[in-house]
Coordinates of C-alpha atoms in Angstrom, one line a residue:
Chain A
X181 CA 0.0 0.0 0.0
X182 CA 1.3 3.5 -0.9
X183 CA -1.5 5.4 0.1
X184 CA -0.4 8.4 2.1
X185 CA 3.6 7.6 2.0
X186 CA 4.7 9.5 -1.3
X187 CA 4.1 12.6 -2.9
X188 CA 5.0 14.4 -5.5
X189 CA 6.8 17.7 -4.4
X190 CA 7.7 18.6 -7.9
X191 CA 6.4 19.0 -11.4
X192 CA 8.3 20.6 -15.2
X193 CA 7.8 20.9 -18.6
X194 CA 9.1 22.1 -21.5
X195 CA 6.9 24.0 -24.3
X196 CA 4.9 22.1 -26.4
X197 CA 5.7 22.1 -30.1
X198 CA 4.6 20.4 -33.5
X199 CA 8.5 20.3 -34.2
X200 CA 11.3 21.6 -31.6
X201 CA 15.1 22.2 -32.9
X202 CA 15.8 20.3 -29.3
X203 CA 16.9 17.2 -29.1
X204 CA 14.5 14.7 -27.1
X205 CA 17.8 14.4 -24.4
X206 CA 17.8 18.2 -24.3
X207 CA 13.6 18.3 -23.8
X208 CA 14.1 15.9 -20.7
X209 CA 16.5 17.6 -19.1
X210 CA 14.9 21.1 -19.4
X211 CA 11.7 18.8 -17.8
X212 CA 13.8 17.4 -15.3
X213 CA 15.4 20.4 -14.3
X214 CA 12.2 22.7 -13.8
X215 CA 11.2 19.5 -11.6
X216 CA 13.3 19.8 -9.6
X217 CA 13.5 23.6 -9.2
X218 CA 10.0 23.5 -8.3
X219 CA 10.4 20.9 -5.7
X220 CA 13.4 22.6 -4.7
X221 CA 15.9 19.2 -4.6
X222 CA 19.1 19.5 -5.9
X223 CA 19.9 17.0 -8.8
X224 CA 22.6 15.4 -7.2
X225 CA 20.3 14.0 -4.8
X226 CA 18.1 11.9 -7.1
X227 CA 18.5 8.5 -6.5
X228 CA 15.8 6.7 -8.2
X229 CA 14.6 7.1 -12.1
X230 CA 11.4 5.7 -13.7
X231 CA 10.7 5.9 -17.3
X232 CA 8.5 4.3 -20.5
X233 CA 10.6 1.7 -22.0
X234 CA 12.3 2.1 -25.1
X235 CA 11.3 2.8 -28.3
X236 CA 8.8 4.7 -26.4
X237 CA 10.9 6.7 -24.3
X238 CA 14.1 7.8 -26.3
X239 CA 16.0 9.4 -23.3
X240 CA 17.7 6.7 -20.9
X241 CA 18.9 7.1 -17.8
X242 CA 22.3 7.0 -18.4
X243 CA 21.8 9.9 -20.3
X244 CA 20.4 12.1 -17.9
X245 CA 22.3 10.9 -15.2
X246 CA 25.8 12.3 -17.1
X247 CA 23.8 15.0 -18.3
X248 CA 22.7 16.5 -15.0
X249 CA 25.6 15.2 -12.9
X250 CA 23.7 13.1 -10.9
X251 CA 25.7 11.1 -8.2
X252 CA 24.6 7.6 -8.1
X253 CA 20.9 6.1 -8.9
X254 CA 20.0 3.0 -6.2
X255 CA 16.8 2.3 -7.9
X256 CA 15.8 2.9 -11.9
X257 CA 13.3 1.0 -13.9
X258 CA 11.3 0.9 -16.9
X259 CA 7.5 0.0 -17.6
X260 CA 6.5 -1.2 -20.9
X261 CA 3.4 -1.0 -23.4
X262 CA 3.2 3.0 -24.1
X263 CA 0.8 5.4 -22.5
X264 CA -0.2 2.3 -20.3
X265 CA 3.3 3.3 -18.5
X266 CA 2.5 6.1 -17.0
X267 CA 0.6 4.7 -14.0
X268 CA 3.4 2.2 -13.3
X269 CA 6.4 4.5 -13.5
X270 CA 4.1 6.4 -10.9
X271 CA 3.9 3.0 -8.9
X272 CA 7.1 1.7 -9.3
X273 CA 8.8 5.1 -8.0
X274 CA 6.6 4.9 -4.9
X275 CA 7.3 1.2 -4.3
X276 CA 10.9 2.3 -4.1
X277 CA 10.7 5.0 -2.0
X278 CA 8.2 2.8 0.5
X279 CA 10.3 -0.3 0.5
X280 CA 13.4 2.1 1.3
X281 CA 14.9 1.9 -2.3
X282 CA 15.0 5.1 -3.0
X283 CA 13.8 8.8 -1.6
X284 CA 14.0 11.1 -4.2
X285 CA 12.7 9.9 -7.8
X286 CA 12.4 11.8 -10.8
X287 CA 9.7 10.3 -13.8
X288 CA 9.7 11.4 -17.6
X289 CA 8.8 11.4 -20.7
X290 CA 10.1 13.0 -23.2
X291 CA 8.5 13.2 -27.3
X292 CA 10.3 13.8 -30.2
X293 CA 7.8 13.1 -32.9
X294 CA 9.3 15.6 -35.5
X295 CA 12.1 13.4 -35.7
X296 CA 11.6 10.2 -33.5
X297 CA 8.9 8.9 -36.0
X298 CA 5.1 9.7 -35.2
X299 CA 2.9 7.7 -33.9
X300 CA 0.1 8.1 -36.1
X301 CA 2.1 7.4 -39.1
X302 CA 2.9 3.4 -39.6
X303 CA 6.2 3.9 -42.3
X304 CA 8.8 4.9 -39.5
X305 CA 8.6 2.1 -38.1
X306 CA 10.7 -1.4 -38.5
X307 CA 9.5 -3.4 -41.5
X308 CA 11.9 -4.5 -44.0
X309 CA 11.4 -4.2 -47.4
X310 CA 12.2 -7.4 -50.0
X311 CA 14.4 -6.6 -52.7
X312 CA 12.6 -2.9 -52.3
X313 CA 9.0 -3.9 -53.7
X314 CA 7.9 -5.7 -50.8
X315 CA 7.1 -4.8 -47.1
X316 CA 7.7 -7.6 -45.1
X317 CA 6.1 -7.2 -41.5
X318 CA 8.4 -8.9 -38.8
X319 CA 6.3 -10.9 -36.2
X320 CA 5.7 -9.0 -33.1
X321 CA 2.9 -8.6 -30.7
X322 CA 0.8 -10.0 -33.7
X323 CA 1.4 -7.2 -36.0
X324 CA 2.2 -9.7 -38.9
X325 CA -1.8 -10.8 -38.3
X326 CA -2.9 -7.3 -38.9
X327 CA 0.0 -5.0 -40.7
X328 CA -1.0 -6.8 -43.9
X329 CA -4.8 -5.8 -43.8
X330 CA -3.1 -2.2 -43.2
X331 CA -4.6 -2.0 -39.7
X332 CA -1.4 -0.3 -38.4
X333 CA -2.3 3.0 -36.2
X334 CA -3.7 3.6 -32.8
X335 CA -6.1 5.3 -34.5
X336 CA -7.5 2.6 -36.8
X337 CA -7.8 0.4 -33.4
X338 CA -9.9 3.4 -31.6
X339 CA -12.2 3.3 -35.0
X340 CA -12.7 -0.8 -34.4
X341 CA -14.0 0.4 -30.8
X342 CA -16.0 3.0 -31.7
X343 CA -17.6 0.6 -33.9
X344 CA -18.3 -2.2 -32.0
X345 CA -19.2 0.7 -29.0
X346 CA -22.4 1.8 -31.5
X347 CA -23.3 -1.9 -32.5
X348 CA -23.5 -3.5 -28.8
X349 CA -25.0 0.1 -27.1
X350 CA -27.3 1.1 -30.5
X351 CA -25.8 4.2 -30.9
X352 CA -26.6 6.1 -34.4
X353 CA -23.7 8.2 -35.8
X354 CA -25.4 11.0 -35.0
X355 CA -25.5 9.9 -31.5
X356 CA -21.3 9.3 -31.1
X357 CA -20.5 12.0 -33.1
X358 CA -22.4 14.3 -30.5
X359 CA -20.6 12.4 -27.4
X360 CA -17.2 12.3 -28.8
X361 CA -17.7 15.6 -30.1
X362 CA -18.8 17.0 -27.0
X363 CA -15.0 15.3 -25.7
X364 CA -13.2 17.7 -28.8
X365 CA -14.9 20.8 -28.3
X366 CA -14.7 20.9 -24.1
X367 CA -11.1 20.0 -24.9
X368 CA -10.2 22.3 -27.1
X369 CA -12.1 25.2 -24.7
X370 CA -10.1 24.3 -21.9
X371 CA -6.5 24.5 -24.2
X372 CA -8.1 28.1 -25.3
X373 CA -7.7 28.7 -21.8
X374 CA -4.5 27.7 -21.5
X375 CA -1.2 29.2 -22.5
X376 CA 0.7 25.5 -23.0
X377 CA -1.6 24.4 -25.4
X378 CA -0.5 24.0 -28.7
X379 CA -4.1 24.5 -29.5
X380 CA -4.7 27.4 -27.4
X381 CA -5.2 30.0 -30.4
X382 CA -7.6 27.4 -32.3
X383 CA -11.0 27.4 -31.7
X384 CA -13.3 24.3 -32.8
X385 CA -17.0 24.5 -33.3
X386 CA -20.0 22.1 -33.9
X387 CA -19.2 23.0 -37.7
X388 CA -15.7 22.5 -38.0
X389 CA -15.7 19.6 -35.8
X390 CA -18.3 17.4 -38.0
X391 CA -17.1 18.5 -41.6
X392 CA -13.6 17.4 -40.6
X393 CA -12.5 14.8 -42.9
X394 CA -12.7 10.8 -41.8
X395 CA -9.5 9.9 -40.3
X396 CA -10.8 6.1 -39.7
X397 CA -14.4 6.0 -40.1
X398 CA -16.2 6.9 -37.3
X399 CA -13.5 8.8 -36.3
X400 CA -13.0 12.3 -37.7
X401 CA -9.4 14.0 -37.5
X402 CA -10.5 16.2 -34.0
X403 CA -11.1 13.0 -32.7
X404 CA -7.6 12.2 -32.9
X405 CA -4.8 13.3 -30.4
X406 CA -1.9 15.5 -31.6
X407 CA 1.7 14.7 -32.7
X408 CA 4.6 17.1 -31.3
X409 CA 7.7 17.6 -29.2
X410 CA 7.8 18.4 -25.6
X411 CA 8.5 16.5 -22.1
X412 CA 7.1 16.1 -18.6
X413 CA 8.6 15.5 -15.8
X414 CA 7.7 14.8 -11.6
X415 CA 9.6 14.4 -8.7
X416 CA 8.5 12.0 -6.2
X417 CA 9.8 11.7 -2.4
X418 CA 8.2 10.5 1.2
X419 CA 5.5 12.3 2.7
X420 CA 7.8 13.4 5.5
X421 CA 10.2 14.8 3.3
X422 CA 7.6 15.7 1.2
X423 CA 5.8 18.0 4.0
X424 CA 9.7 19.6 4.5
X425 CA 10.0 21.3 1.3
X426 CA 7.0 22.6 0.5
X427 CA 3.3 23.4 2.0
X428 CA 1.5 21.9 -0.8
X429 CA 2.7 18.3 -1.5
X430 CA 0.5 15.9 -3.5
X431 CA 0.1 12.7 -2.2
X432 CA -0.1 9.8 -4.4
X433 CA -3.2 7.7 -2.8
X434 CA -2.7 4.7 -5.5
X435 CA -0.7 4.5 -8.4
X436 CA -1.6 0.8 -10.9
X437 CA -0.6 -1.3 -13.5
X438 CA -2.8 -4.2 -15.0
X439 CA -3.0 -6.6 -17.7
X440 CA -5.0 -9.1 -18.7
X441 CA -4.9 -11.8 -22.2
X442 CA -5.0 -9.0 -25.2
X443 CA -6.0 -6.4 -22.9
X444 CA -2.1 -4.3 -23.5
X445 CA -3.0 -1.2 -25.5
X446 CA -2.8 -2.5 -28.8
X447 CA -4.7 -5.7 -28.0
X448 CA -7.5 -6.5 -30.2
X449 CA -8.2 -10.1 -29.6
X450 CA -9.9 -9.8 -26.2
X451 CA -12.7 -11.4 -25.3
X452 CA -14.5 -8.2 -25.6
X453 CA -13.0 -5.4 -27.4
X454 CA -15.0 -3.2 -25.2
X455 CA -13.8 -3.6 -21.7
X456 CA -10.5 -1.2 -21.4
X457 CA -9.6 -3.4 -18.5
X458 CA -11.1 -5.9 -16.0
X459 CA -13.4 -4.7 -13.5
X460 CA -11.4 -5.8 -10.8
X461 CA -9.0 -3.8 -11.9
X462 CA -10.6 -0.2 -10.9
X463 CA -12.0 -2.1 -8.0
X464 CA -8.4 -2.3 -6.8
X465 CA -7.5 1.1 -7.9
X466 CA -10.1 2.9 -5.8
X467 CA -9.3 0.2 -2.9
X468 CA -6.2 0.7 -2.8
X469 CA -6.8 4.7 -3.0
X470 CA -9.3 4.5 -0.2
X471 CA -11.6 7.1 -1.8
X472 CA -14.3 6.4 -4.7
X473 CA -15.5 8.0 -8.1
X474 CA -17.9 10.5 -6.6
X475 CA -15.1 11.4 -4.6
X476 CA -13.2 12.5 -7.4
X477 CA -13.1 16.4 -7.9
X478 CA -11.3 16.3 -11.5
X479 CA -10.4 13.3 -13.7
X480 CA -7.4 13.8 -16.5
X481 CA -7.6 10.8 -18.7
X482 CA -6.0 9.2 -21.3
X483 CA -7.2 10.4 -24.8
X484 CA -5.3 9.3 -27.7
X485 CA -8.5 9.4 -29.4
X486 CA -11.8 11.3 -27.7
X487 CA -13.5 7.9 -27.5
X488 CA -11.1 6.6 -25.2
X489 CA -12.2 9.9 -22.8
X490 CA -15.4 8.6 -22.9
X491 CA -14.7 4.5 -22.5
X492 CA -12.7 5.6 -19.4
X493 CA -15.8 7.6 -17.6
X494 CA -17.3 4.4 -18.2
X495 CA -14.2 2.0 -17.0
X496 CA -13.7 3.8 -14.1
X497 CA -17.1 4.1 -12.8
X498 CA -18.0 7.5 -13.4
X499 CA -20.9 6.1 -15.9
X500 CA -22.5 2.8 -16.2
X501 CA -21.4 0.5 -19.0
X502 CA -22.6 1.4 -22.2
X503 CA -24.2 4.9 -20.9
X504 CA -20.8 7.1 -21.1
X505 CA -22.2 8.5 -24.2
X506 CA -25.2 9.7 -22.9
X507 CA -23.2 10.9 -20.1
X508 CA -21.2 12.8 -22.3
X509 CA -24.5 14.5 -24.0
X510 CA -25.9 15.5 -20.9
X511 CA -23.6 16.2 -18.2
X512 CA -20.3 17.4 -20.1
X513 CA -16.8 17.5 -19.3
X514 CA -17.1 20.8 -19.0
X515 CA -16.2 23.5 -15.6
X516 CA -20.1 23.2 -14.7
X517 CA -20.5 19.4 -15.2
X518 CA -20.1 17.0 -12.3
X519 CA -16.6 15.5 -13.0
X520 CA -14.6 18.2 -15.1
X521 CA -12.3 16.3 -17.9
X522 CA -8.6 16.9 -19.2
X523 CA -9.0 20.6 -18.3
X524 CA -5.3 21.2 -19.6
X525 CA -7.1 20.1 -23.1
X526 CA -5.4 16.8 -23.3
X527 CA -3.8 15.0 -25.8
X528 CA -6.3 16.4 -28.1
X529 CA -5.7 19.9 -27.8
X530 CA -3.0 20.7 -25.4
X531 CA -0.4 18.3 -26.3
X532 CA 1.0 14.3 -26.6
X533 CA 3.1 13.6 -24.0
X534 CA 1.6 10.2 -23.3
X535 CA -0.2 11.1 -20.3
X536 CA 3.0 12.6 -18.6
X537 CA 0.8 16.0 -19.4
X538 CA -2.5 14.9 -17.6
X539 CA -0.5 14.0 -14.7
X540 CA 1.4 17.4 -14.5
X541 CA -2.3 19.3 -14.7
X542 CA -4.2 16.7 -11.8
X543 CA -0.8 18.5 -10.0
X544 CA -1.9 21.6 -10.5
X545 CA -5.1 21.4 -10.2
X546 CA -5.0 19.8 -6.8
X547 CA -2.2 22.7 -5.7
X548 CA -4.7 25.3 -7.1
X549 CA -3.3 27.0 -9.8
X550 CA -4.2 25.3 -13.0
X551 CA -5.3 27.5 -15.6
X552 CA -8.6 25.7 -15.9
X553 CA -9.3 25.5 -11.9
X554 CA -11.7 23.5 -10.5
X555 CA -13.1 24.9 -7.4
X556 CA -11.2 23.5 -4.4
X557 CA -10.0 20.7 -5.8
X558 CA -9.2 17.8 -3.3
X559 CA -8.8 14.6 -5.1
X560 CA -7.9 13.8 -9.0
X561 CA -8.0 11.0 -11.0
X562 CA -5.0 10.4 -13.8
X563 CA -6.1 7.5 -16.3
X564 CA -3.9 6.2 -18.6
X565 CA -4.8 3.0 -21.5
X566 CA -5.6 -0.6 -19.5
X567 CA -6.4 0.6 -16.4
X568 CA -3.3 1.9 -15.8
X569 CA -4.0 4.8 -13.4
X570 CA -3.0 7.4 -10.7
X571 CA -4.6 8.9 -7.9
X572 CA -3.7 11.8 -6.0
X573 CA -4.8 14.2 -3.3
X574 CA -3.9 17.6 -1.9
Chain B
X96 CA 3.5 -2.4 -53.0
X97 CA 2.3 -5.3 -50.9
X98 CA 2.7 -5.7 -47.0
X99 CA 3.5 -9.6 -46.3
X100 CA 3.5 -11.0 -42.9
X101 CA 7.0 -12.1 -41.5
X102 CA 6.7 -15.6 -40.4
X103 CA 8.4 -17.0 -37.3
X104 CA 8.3 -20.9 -36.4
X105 CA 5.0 -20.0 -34.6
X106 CA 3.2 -18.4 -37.7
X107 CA 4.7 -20.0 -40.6
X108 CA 1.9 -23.0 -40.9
X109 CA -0.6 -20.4 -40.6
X110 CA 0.4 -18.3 -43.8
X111 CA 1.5 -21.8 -45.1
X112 CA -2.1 -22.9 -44.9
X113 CA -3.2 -19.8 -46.8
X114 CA -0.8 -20.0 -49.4
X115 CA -2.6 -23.9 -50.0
X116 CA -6.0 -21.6 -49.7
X117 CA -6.6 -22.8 -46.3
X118 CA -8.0 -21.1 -43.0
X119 CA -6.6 -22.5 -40.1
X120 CA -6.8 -22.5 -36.6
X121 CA -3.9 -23.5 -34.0
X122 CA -5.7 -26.7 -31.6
X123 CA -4.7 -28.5 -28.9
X124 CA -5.1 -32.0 -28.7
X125 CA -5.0 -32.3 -24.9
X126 CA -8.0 -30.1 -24.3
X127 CA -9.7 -29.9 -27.7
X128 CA -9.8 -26.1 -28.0
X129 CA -8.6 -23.9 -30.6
X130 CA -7.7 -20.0 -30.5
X131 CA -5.9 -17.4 -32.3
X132 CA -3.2 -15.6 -32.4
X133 CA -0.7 -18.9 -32.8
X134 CA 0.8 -19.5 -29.1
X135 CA 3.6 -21.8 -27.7
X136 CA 1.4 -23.7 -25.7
X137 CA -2.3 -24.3 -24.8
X138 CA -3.3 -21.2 -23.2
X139 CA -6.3 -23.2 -21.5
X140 CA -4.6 -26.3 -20.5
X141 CA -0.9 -25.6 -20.7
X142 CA -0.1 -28.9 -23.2
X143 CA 2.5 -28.5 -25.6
X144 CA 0.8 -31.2 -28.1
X145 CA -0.8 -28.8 -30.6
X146 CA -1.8 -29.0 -34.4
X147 CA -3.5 -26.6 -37.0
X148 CA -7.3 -27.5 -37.3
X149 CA -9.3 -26.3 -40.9
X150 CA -11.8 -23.4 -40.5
X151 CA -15.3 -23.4 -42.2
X152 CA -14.2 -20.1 -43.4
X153 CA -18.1 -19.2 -42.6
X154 CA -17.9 -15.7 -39.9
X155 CA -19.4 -12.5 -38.9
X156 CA -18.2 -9.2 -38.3
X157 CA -17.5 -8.1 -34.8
X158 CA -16.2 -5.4 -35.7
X159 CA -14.9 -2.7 -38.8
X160 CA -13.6 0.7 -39.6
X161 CA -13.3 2.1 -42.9
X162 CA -9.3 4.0 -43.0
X163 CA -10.2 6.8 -45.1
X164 CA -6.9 8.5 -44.4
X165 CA -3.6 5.7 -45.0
X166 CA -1.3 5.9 -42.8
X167 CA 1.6 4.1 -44.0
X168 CA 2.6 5.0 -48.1
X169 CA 2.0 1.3 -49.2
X170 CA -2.0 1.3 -48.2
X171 CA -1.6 5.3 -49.9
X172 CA -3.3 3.8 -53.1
X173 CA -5.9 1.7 -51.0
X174 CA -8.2 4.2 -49.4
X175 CA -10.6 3.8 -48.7
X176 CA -10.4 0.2 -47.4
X177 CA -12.5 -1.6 -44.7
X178 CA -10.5 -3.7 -42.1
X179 CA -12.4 -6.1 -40.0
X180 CA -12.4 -8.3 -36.4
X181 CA -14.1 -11.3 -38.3
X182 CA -15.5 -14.0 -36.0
X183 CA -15.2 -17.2 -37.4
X184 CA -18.0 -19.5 -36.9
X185 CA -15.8 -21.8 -34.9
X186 CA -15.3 -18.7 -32.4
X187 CA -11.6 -17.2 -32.6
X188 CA -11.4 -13.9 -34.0
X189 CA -8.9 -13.0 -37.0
X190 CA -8.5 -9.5 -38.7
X191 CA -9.5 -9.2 -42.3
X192 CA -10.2 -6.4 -44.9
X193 CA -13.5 -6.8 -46.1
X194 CA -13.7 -7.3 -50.5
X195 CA -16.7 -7.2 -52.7
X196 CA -18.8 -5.0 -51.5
X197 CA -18.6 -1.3 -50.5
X198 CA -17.4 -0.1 -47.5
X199 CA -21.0 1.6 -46.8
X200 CA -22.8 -2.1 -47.0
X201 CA -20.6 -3.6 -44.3
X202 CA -22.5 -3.6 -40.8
X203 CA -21.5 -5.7 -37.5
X204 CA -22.8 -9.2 -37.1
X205 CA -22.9 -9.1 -41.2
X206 CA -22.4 -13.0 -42.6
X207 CA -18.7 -13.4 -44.3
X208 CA -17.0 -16.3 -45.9
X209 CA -13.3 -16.6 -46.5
X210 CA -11.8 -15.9 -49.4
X211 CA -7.8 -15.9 -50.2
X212 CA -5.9 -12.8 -51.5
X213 CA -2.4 -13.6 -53.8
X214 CA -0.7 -10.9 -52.5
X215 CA 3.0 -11.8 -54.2
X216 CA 3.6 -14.9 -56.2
X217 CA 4.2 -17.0 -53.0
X218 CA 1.8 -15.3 -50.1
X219 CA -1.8 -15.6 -50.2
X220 CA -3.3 -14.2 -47.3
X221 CA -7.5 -14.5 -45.6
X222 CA -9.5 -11.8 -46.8
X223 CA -13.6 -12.2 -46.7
X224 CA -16.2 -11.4 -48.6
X225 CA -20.2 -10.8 -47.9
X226 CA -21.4 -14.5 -47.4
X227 CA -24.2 -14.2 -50.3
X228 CA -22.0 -12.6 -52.1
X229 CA -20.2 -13.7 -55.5
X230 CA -16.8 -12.7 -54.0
X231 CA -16.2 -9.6 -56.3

């Protein structure tokens, strides 16, 4: 149990760009730094390092280590699958510093799409051609059973769930373009609102939003998250230390990972598509955390595509099975609505840092100075893909 | 431009079977089940004794999206194209594009039948095709 031992004492980031002249090494450290100048920890005293695993993550922690002069590391580790790593780097830094591993651990992720291969495009990626006419598709977490049919993207796979989401809950496509549009347009609001965003000077309408072209039908392109350069960063130490260097720590009341048969984020052979992850698996999360969803006061979760927004008020409890669309359509994610939403814009509209970004904001939200503020906000929810998730409280 | 699936050990007697214009499924003889994606063992009952059993090649759609925008240069000339979670009769699902019909007369739980695609002179891969339909 972690609940009530760590916090985080320190959060950094760098802008957020389509394309930065930095390097991603550069882009961590500039997070990493800023981390630790708001928790006010020198860098010589991290001990402990948790990051996405490579490919993902293109910084190691060798790299940052020589680059910031950092004296020895007691504890590092990586988590796999993509955005699903965010809540374990988040648990595996607090294991450390519980089980006495480490006390001072620094998390982050750092994106360099303009020149680390996007993740919405398929051709970056390792497929050797034959003799240059053919692309053969190595075998790898079954992509040789789908590459062929040119099912390749996240956001293909999104598409398959929206799909099946309309077929099993008799939805029309008027009906998910309202709820996932409702998802775009509160996002993109809350990044006008925001100075990070990349998105901050676009506004979306009904209009706009609906006459965008198809992407992967039923998914239009503001459905989509966006592709840039930038990195996140936290610092993570004991409560007691925690409660030392500044007056507003945030504690981490549970921090998951989970998987199940298929259920990693590219899985598509589970035994239903729709469950994002087991049941049990929030039931532990909000066990663990000791609070429940109505006790939530703001939710950031993980949107690589706006359906996934809206699966996850369903997978976390927030709305009943098969009802997160009417949710959506009635209540909102909105400042008014009963649980606020990714009120930094989210990947959508204020940036892809896979989830590092919705972390930072349940920070600042929960310390009170988030652009986007939620009235006295006590206790937030961070999803990321699988059930991978983090909660936190002032 | 066509993508072919790399084989390994594990796969190579499933894209063998469709070369021979045959859908098959990985089985296991100690427990009688069958499943897809290939695997080492029997994910049920752990036995190592496994074969490849024949598919009707009868299905339905669980599943589809029409990719309207390609995202990898080799599918450029494809769009629009509808890929598919097909469950087969028998009950594993496989992915699929969807031929001879239009992407706008594909629905979930639609009837499909396999067909097989010659993608290069030596890979034929699974496709499917509406299951009253002539097979474009």
């Amino acid at each position: 149990m972690i609940r009530g031992k760590v916090a985080i004492v320190g959060i950094g980031q760098t802008e957020f760009v389509k394309a930065s002249p930095k390097s991603a090494w550069e882009l961590a450290m500039e997070a990493v730094l800023a981390a630790l100048a708001d928790a006010g920890v020198d860098p010589a005293e991290v001990d402990g390092m948790c990051r996405y695993t490579p490919p993902f993550e293109p910084v190691s922690e060798p790299m940052l280590v020589r680059g910031l002069g950092i004296r020895e590391l007691r504890f590092f580790s990586e988590a796999p699958l993509g955005g699903e790593a965010l809540g374990a780097v988040m648990a595996h830094g607090a294991s450390a510093i519980v089980s006495g591993q480490a006390s001072v651990v620094v998390a982050y992720r750092a994106m360099s799409q303009s020149v680390g291969g996007r993740f919405g495009r398929a051709d970056g990626r390792p497929g050797g051609a034959d003799g240059g006419t053919h692309i053969v598709v190595p075998e790898e977490e079954n992509r040789s059973f789908s590459w062929p049919y040119g099912l390749m993207s996240p956001g293909q796979l999104f598409a398959l769930w929206a799909t099946r989401y309309m077929h099993v809950h008799r939805l029309s496509e008027e009906d998910l373009a309202r709820a996932l549009g409702t998802v775009a347009l509160q996002q993109r609001r809350y990044a006008n609102n925001n100075p990070c965003a990349l998105m901050r000077d676009r506004r979306l309408d009904w209009e706009t939003y609906l006459g965008a072209r198809v992407i992967s039908w039923p998914l239009r392109l503001f459905d989509l998250c966006l592709e840039n350069d930038g990195a996140c960063a936290v610092v993570l130490t004991g409560t007691e230390r925690a409660r030392a260097l500044r007056a507003d720590p945030v504690y981490l009341l549970a921090a998951t990972q989970t998987l199940a048969p298929y259920r990693e984020p590219m899985g598509i052979y589970t035994e239903d598509l729709l469950e994002l992850f087991t049941p049990a698996a929030a039931a532990r999360l909000w066990q663990g955390a000791g609070v429940g969803p109505g006790d939530v006061s703001v939710a950031e979760l993980y949107d690589a595509t706006s359906f996934m927004t809206m699966k996850s008020l369903e997978g976390y409890g927030f709305a009943a099975e098969g009802q997160g669309w009417k949710y959506l359509i009635e209540e909102g994610i909105g400042p008014d609505a009963p649980l606020p939403v990714n009120t930094h814009g989210g990947h959508l509209s204020e940036g892809y840092i896979h989830g590092m970004n919705g972390l930072t904001e349940a920070v600042r939200q929960l310390r009170g100075t988030a652009c986007n503020q939620v009235p006295d906000a006590s206790v937030a929810l961070v999803g990321a893909p699988s059930g991978s998730a983090v909660v936190l409280a002032r | 431009m066509a993508i072919i699936p790399g084989m390994t050990e594990l796969t190579r007697p499933y894209w063998a079977a469709a070369g021979e214009h045959r859908l098959v499924t990985q089985h296991c003889r100690g427990c009688d089940r069958i499943w897809h994606p290939p695997l080492p063992r029997c994910p049920h009952c752990h036995a190592t004794e496994l074969d490849w059993r024949p598919a009707g090649g009868e299905g339905t759609v669980y599943s589809y999206t029409v990719v309207e925008h390609a995202t990898h240069v080799a599918v450029a000339d494809q769009v629009p194209y509808v890929v598919a979670i097909v469950e087969l009769a028998e009950g594993p699902r496989i992915v699929a594009n969807i031929r001879g019909c239009a992407p706008a007369d594909v629905s979930v739980g639609m009837p499909v039948r396999v067909v097989f695609e010659q993608v290069t002179d030596d890979v034929a891969i699974p496709q499917f095709v509406p299951a009253e339909g002539d097979g474009g």
